[in-house]
PDB file of C-alpha atoms in Angstrom:
ATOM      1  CA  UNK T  38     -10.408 -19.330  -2.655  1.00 77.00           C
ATOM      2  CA  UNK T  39      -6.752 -17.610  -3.118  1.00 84.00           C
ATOM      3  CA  UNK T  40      -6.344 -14.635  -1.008  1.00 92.00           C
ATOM      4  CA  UNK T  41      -3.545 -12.336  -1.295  1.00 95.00           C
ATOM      5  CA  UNK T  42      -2.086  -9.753   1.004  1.00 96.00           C
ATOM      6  CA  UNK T  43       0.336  -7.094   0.312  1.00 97.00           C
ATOM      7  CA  UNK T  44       2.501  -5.540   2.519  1.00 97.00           C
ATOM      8  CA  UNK T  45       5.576  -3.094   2.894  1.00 98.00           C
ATOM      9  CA  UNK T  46       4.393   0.376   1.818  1.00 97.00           C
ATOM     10  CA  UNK T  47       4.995   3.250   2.915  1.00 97.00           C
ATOM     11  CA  UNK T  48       6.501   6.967   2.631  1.00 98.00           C
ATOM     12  CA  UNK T  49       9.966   7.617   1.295  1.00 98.00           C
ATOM     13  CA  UNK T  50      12.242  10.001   0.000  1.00 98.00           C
ATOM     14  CA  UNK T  51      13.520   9.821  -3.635  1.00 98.00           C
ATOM     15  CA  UNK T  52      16.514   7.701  -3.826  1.00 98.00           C
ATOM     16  CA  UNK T  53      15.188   5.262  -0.970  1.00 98.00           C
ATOM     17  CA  UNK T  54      14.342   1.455  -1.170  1.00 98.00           C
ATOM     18  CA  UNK T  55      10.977  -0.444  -0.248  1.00 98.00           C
ATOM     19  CA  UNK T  56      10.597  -4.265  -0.537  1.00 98.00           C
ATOM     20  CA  UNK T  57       7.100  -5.205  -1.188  1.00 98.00           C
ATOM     21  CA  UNK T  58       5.787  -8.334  -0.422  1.00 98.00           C
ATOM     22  CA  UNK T  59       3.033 -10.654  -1.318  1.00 97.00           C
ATOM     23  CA  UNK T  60       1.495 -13.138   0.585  1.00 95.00           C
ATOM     24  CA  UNK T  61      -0.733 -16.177  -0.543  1.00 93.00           C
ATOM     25  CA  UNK T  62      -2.979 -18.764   0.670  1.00 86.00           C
ATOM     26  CA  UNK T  63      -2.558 -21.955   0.723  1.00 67.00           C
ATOM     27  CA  UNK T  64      -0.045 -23.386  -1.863  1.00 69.00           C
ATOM     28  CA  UNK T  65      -1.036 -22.206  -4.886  1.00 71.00           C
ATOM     29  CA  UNK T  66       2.019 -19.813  -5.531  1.00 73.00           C
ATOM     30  CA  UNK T  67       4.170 -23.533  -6.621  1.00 80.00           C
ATOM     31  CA  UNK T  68       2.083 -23.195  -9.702  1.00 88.00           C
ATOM     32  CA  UNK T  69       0.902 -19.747 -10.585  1.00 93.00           C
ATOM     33  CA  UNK T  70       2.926 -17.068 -11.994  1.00 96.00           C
ATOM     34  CA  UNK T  71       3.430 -13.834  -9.713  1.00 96.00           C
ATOM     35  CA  UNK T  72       2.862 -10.291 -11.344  1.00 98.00           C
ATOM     36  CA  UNK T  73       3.405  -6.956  -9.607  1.00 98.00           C
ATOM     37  CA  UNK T  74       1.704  -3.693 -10.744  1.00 98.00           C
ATOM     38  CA  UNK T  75       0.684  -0.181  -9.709  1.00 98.00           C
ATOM     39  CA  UNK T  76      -1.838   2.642 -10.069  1.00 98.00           C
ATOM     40  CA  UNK T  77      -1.032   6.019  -9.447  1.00 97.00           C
ATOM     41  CA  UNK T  78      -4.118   8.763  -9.334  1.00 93.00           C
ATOM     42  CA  UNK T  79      -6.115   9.500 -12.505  1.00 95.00           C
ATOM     43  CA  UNK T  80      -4.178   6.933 -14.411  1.00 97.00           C
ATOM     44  CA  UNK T  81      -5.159   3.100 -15.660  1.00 97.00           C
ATOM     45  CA  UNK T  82      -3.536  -0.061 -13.594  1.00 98.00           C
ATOM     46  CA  UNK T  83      -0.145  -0.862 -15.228  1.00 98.00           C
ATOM     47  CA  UNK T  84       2.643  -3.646 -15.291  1.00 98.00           C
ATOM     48  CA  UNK T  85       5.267  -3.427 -13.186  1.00 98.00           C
ATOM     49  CA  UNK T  86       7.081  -6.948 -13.126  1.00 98.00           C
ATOM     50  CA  UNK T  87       6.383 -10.334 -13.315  1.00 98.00           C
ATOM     51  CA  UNK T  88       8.301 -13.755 -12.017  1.00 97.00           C
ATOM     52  CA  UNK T  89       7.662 -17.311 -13.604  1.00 96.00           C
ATOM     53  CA  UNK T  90       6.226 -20.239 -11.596  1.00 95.00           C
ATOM     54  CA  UNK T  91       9.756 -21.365 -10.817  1.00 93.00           C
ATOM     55  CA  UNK T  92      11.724 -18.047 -10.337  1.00 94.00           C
ATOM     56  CA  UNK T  93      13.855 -19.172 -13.238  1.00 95.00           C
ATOM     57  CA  UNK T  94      12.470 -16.028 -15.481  1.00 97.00           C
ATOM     58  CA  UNK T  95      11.629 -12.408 -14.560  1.00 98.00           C
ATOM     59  CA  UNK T  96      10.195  -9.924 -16.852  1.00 98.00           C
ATOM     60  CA  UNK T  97      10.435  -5.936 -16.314  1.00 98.00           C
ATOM     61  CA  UNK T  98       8.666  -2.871 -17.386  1.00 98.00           C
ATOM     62  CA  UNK T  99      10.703  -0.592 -18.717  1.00 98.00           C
ATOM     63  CA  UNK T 100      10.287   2.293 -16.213  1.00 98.00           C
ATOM     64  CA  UNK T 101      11.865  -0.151 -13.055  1.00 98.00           C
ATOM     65  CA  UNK T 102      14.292  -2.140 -15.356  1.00 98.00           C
ATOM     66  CA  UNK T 103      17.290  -1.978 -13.413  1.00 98.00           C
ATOM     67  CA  UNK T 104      15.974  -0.400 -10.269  1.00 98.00           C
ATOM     68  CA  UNK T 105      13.414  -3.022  -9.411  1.00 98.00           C
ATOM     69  CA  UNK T 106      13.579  -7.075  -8.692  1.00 98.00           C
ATOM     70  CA  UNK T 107      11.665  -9.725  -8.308  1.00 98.00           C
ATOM     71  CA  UNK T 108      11.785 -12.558  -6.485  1.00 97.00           C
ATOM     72  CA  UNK T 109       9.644 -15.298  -4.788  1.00 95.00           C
ATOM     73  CA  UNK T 110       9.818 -18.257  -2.283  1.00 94.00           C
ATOM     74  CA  UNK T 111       7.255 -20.637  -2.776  1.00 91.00           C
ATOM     75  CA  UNK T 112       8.104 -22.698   0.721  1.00 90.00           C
ATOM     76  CA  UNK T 113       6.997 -19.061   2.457  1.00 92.00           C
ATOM     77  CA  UNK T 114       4.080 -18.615  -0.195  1.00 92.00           C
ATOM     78  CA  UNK T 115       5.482 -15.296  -0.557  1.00 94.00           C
ATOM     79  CA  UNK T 116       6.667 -13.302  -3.622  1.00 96.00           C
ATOM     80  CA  UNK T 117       8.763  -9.705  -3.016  1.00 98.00           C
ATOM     81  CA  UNK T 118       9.128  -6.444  -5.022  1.00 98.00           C
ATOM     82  CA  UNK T 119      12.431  -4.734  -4.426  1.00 98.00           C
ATOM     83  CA  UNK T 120      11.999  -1.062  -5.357  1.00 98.00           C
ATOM     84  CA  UNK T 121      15.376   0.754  -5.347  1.00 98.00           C
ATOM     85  CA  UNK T 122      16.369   4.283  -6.418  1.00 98.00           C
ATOM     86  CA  UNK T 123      12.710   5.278  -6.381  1.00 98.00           C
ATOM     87  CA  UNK T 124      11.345   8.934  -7.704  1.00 98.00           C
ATOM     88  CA  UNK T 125       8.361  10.243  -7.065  1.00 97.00           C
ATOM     89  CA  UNK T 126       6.758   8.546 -10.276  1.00 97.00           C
ATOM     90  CA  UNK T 127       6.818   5.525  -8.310  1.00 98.00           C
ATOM     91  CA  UNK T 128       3.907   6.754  -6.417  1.00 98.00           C
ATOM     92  CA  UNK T 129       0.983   4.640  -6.836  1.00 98.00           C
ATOM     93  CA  UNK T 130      -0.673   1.892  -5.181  1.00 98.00           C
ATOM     94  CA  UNK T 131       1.168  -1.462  -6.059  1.00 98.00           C
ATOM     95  CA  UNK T 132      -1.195  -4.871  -6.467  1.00 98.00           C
ATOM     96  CA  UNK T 133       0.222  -8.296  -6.918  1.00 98.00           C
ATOM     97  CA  UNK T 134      -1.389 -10.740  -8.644  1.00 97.00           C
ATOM     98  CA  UNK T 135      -1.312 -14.552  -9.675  1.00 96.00           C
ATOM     99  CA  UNK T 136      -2.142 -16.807 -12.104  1.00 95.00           C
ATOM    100  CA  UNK T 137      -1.904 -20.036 -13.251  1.00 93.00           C
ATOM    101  CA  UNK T 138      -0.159 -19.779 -16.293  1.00 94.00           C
ATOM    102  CA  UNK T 139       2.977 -21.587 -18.002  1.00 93.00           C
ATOM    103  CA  UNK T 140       4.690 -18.150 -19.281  1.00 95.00           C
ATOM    104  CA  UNK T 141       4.860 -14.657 -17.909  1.00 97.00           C
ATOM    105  CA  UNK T 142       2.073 -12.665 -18.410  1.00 97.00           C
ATOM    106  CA  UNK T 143       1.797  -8.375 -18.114  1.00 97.00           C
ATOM    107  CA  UNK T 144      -1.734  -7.959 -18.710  1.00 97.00           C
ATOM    108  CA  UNK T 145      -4.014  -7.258 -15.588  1.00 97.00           C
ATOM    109  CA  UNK T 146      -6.766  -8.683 -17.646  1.00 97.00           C
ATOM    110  CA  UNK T 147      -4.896 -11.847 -17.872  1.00 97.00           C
ATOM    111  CA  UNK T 148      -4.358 -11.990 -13.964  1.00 97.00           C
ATOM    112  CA  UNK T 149      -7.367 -14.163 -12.109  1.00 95.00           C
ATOM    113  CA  UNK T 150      -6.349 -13.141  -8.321  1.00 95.00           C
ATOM    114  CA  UNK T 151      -5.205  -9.825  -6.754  1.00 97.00           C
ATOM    115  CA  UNK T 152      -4.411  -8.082  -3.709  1.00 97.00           C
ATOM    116  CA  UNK T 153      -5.738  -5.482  -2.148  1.00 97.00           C
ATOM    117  CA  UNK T 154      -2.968  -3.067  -2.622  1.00 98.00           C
ATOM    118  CA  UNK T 155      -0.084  -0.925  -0.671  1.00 98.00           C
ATOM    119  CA  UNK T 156       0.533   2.574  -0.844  1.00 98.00           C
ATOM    120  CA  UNK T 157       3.802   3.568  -2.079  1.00 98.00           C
ATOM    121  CA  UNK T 158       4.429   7.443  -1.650  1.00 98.00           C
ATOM    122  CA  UNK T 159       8.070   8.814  -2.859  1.00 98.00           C
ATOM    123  CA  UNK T 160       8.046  12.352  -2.023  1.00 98.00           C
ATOM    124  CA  UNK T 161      10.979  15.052  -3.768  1.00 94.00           C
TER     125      UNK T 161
END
């Protein structure tokens, strides 16, 4: 059973930084792709980012391209968001996910195991 566990939430300010992070049982991350998305209120789960196996390749959604990295360490079974310059349409829960996959994926349907979430507020 994989098991992951988000961490790092909390309420800012617009303009602040958060770093998210994601960590996994056992040492599965070596092999499974790492995405990153949210859900704010009233609205349906959506990408955020997503890292290959390796690190090598990161994909972005559009609304955090440039703000927002991605990263992982697969010794520490741990993958990160970095959330800079945030506004207040960050707010939303963020879930990472994994799954074993060869090439980035930005589907939740296509993600096998989640998290249970962390709430990120940005107030104005």
């Amino acid at each position: 059973q994989v098991t992951l566990v988000e961490s790092g939430g909390g309420l800012v300010q617009a303009g602040d930084s958060l770093r998210l992070s994601c960590a996994t049982s056992g040492r599965i991350l070596s092999s499974h792709v790492m995405g990153w998305f949210r859900q704010a209120p009233g609205k349906e789960r959506e990408f955020v980012a997503a890292i290959s196996r390796s690190g090598a390749s990161t994909y972005f959604a559009d609304a955090v391209k440039g703000r927002f990295t991605i990263s992982r360490d697969n010794a520490k079974n741990t993958g990160y968001l970095q959330m800079n310059s945030l506004t207040p349409e960050d707010t939303a829960v963020y879930y990472c996910a994994t799954v074993a996959s060869l090439r980035i994926l930005t589907l939740p349907v296509d993600y096998d195991y989640w998290g249970q979430g962390t709430q990120v507020t940005v107030s104005s």
